[in-house]
Amino acid sequence: MTPVREIFAFLFLGAGKIGVTIFFSISTWFLISSEQSIKHNFRRIWLMERELLFWSLTLLIAFTLAKKSLLSPTMMLNSVFPVITSLWWYASAYASFLAILPFLQYALLAMGPKRHTQLALMLLLVFGPLSLVPYPTIFGIYITNVAGFMYLFILLSCYKLYLKQFNVKQLWILMASGLLIGVLITVLKDAVIVLMFADNTPTSW
């Protein structure tokens, strides 16, 4: 793959992950300041389960009518229990996050601003650089499930509760800087690969 294609792949294939992060951050932003209760959050999970059940059964019926050979016991089980079987990973991870959220919020508030800020800084210093490494690391394991949602909640809650909020100009600068760093990492990775295999290129006689 050429460097230009690598850059386009970075921009467009990463859009899904960016969209998930933005969507979760917006929904979580309003949960930070409100008190979370176990009963209320499990009611949210139940409402989400019912909505997902409707759509999963609708899709199951549609697929069955379109091509009956696609029907399998696993598909039927996943359609009846979409959340616990992780039919859609985001919904399952978000349901798990809602179940943990009351305890997570209580723990963060109990530790106070200093410890909360230290925790957020430590996570950012660990997972921030790892997210830039063009190789599978623990970042990919933890950040794509409920642990990733907890990670984002810790950072967002620290920012909203204790730090001075950025203005629009500063946010645009941060976004542009992140995009530039990602492109530079992609180009650097391609350059390293080219240099590594340059000596192995067969020569013509």
Short mmCIF file of C-alpha atoms in Angstrom, two decimals:
data_model
loop_
_atom_site.label_atom_id
_atom_site.label_comp_id
_atom_site.label_asym_id
_atom_site.label_seq_id
_atom_site.Cartn_x
_atom_site.Cartn_y
_atom_site.Cartn_z
CA MET A 1 0.00 0.00 0.00
CA THR A 2 1.38 3.38 -1.01
CA PRO A 3 1.83 6.19 1.56
CA VAL A 4 -1.05 8.14 -0.01
CA ARG A 5 -3.38 5.15 0.36
CA GLU A 6 -2.16 4.65 3.92
CA ILE A 7 -3.09 8.23 4.77
CA PHE A 8 -6.52 7.86 3.17
CA ALA A 9 -7.03 4.60 5.08
CA PHE A 10 -6.05 6.34 8.30
CA LEU A 11 -8.52 9.16 7.67
CA PHE A 12 -11.50 7.14 6.51
CA LEU A 13 -11.14 3.80 8.29
CA GLY A 14 -10.55 5.60 11.58
CA ALA A 15 -13.73 7.62 11.15
CA GLY A 16 -15.79 4.85 12.73
CA LYS A 17 -13.72 4.83 15.91
CA ILE A 18 -13.76 8.61 16.05
CA GLY A 19 -17.53 8.60 15.63
CA VAL A 20 -17.98 6.11 18.46
CA THR A 21 -15.77 8.21 20.73
CA ILE A 22 -17.65 11.41 19.90
CA PHE A 23 -21.05 9.79 20.36
CA PHE A 24 -20.07 8.26 23.70
CA SER A 25 -18.45 11.49 24.89
CA ILE A 26 -21.56 13.53 24.13
CA SER A 27 -23.88 11.10 25.89
CA THR A 28 -21.52 10.75 28.85
CA TRP A 29 -20.98 14.49 29.23
CA PHE A 30 -24.49 14.85 30.64
CA LEU A 31 -24.06 11.88 32.99
CA ILE A 32 -21.07 13.38 34.78
CA SER A 33 -22.92 16.05 36.74
CA SER A 34 -26.02 13.96 37.49
CA GLU A 35 -26.17 11.49 40.34
CA GLN A 36 -26.19 7.90 39.13
CA SER A 37 -28.19 5.19 40.87
CA ILE A 38 -28.19 1.44 40.36
CA LYS A 39 -31.96 1.29 39.95
CA HIS A 40 -32.10 4.13 37.44
CA ASN A 41 -29.24 2.78 35.34
CA PHE A 42 -30.66 -0.73 35.21
CA ARG A 43 -33.92 0.81 34.04
CA ARG A 44 -31.94 2.43 31.23
CA ILE A 45 -30.39 -0.91 30.37
CA TRP A 46 -33.81 -2.56 30.29
CA LEU A 47 -35.20 0.14 27.98
CA MET A 48 -32.22 -0.25 25.69
CA GLU A 49 -32.64 -4.03 25.76
CA ARG A 50 -36.25 -3.72 24.63
CA GLU A 51 -35.35 -1.39 21.76
CA LEU A 52 -32.53 -3.64 20.62
CA LEU A 53 -34.77 -6.69 20.92
CA PHE A 54 -37.30 -5.10 18.59
CA TRP A 55 -34.70 -4.36 15.92
CA SER A 56 -32.85 -7.66 16.29
CA LEU A 57 -36.06 -9.66 15.88
CA THR A 58 -37.12 -7.47 12.96
CA LEU A 59 -33.79 -8.09 11.24
CA LEU A 60 -34.01 -11.80 12.06
CA ILE A 61 -37.41 -12.06 10.38
CA ALA A 62 -36.18 -10.06 7.39
CA PHE A 63 -33.11 -12.25 6.94
CA THR A 64 -35.22 -15.38 7.35
CA LEU A 65 -37.62 -14.27 4.64
CA ALA A 66 -34.79 -13.16 2.36
CA LYS A 67 -32.58 -16.22 2.78
CA LYS A 68 -33.64 -18.96 5.13
CA SER A 69 -30.25 -20.67 4.90
CA LEU A 70 -28.76 -17.85 6.96
CA LEU A 71 -30.86 -18.86 9.95
CA SER A 72 -28.95 -20.69 12.68
CA PRO A 73 -29.40 -21.43 16.39
CA THR A 74 -26.64 -18.96 17.21
CA MET A 75 -28.30 -16.20 15.21
CA MET A 76 -31.64 -16.90 16.88
CA LEU A 77 -30.09 -16.84 20.35
CA ASN A 78 -28.22 -13.60 19.63
CA SER A 79 -31.39 -11.99 18.30
CA VAL A 80 -33.39 -12.89 21.41
CA PHE A 81 -30.64 -11.72 23.79
CA PRO A 82 -28.85 -8.95 21.86
CA VAL A 83 -27.16 -7.29 24.83
CA ILE A 84 -25.76 -10.24 26.76
CA THR A 85 -24.62 -11.99 23.57
CA SER A 86 -22.94 -8.83 22.28
CA LEU A 87 -24.86 -8.84 19.02
CA TRP A 88 -23.85 -5.19 18.71
CA TRP A 89 -20.66 -4.57 20.66
CA TYR A 90 -21.33 -0.91 21.41
CA ALA A 91 -24.71 -1.60 22.99
CA SER A 92 -23.31 -4.42 25.12
CA ALA A 93 -20.32 -2.36 26.22
CA TYR A 94 -22.52 0.64 26.99
CA ALA A 95 -24.92 -1.50 29.04
CA SER A 96 -21.99 -2.83 31.05
CA PHE A 97 -20.74 0.71 31.51
CA LEU A 98 -24.13 1.87 32.82
CA ALA A 99 -24.12 -0.98 35.34
CA ILE A 100 -20.67 0.03 36.61
CA LEU A 101 -21.21 3.80 36.38
CA PRO A 102 -22.78 4.41 39.84
CA PHE A 103 -19.81 2.76 41.54
CA LEU A 104 -17.28 4.45 39.25
CA GLN A 105 -18.79 7.88 39.85
CA TYR A 106 -18.85 7.33 43.62
CA ALA A 107 -15.21 6.23 43.62
CA LEU A 108 -14.06 9.21 41.54
CA LEU A 109 -15.90 11.72 43.72
CA ALA A 110 -14.63 10.04 46.89
CA MET A 111 -10.99 10.25 45.82
CA GLY A 112 -11.26 14.02 45.32
CA PRO A 113 -9.86 16.40 42.70
CA LYS A 114 -6.17 15.67 43.32
CA ARG A 115 -6.34 11.89 43.04
CA HIS A 116 -8.83 12.06 40.19
CA THR A 117 -6.54 14.36 38.23
CA GLN A 118 -3.54 12.13 38.95
CA LEU A 119 -5.46 9.07 37.75
CA ALA A 120 -6.56 10.82 34.55
CA LEU A 121 -3.02 12.04 33.88
CA MET A 122 -1.55 8.58 34.45
CA LEU A 123 -4.04 6.95 32.07
CA LEU A 124 -3.45 9.64 29.48
CA LEU A 125 0.33 9.25 29.68
CA VAL A 126 0.06 5.46 29.35
CA PHE A 127 -2.61 5.05 26.71
CA GLY A 128 -1.96 8.28 24.81
CA PRO A 129 1.44 7.28 23.39
CA LEU A 130 0.30 3.67 22.92
CA SER A 131 -2.54 4.86 20.69
CA LEU A 132 0.07 6.25 18.30
CA VAL A 133 2.07 3.03 18.02
CA PRO A 134 1.32 1.42 14.62
CA TYR A 135 1.41 -2.06 16.14
CA PRO A 136 -1.03 -4.08 18.29
CA THR A 137 -0.64 -3.09 21.96
CA ILE A 138 -2.69 -3.27 25.14
CA PHE A 139 -4.34 -0.03 23.98
CA GLY A 140 -6.32 -1.93 21.37
CA ILE A 141 -7.39 -4.55 23.91
CA TYR A 142 -8.66 -2.22 26.60
CA ILE A 143 -9.95 0.75 24.64
CA THR A 144 -12.46 -1.10 22.42
CA ASN A 145 -14.79 -2.34 25.15
CA VAL A 146 -16.28 -1.25 28.47
CA ALA A 147 -12.79 -0.51 29.81
CA GLY A 148 -12.42 2.07 27.05
CA PHE A 149 -15.67 3.72 28.11
CA MET A 150 -14.43 3.86 31.70
CA TYR A 151 -11.17 5.39 30.47
CA LEU A 152 -13.03 8.11 28.57
CA PHE A 153 -15.37 8.77 31.49
CA ILE A 154 -12.44 9.27 33.87
CA LEU A 155 -10.83 11.77 31.50
CA LEU A 156 -14.03 13.63 30.65
CA SER A 157 -15.23 13.85 34.24
CA CYS A 158 -11.86 15.19 35.37
CA TYR A 159 -11.93 17.79 32.62
CA LYS A 160 -15.51 18.87 33.30
CA LEU A 161 -15.37 18.90 37.08
CA TYR A 162 -11.92 20.21 37.87
CA LEU A 163 -10.15 21.73 34.87
CA LYS A 164 -10.56 25.00 33.01
CA GLN A 165 -12.49 24.28 29.84
CA PHE A 166 -10.92 25.01 26.46
CA ASN A 167 -12.37 27.57 24.11
CA VAL A 168 -13.34 26.78 20.53
CA LYS A 169 -10.01 27.91 19.08
CA GLN A 170 -8.03 25.72 21.46
CA LEU A 171 -10.23 22.72 20.65
CA TRP A 172 -9.66 23.18 16.92
CA ILE A 173 -5.91 23.38 17.54
CA LEU A 174 -6.01 20.15 19.54
CA MET A 175 -8.00 18.38 16.83
CA ALA A 176 -5.67 19.58 14.08
CA SER A 177 -2.63 18.58 16.12
CA GLY A 178 -4.02 15.10 16.71
CA LEU A 179 -4.78 14.67 13.02
CA LEU A 180 -1.32 15.89 12.04
CA ILE A 181 0.37 13.54 14.50
CA GLY A 182 -1.64 10.61 13.15
CA VAL A 183 -0.67 11.40 9.56
CA LEU A 184 2.99 11.83 10.50
CA ILE A 185 2.99 8.49 12.34
CA THR A 186 1.49 6.80 9.27
CA VAL A 187 4.09 8.34 6.95
CA LEU A 188 6.91 7.46 9.36
CA LYS A 189 5.70 3.86 9.56
CA ASP A 190 5.74 3.56 5.76
CA ALA A 191 9.21 5.08 5.59
CA VAL A 192 10.54 2.59 8.16
CA ILE A 193 9.00 -0.34 6.26
CA VAL A 194 10.55 0.86 3.00
CA LEU A 195 13.97 1.19 4.62
CA MET A 196 13.72 -2.23 6.28
CA PHE A 197 12.95 -4.03 3.03
CA ALA A 198 15.04 -1.87 0.73
CA ASP A 199 18.02 -4.23 0.92
CA ASN A 200 15.84 -7.24 0.14
CA THR A 201 14.67 -5.86 -3.20
CA PRO A 202 15.94 -8.15 -5.97
CA THR A 203 18.33 -6.50 -8.37
CA SER A 204 18.13 -6.99 -12.12
CA TRP A 205 21.15 -8.34 -13.97
#
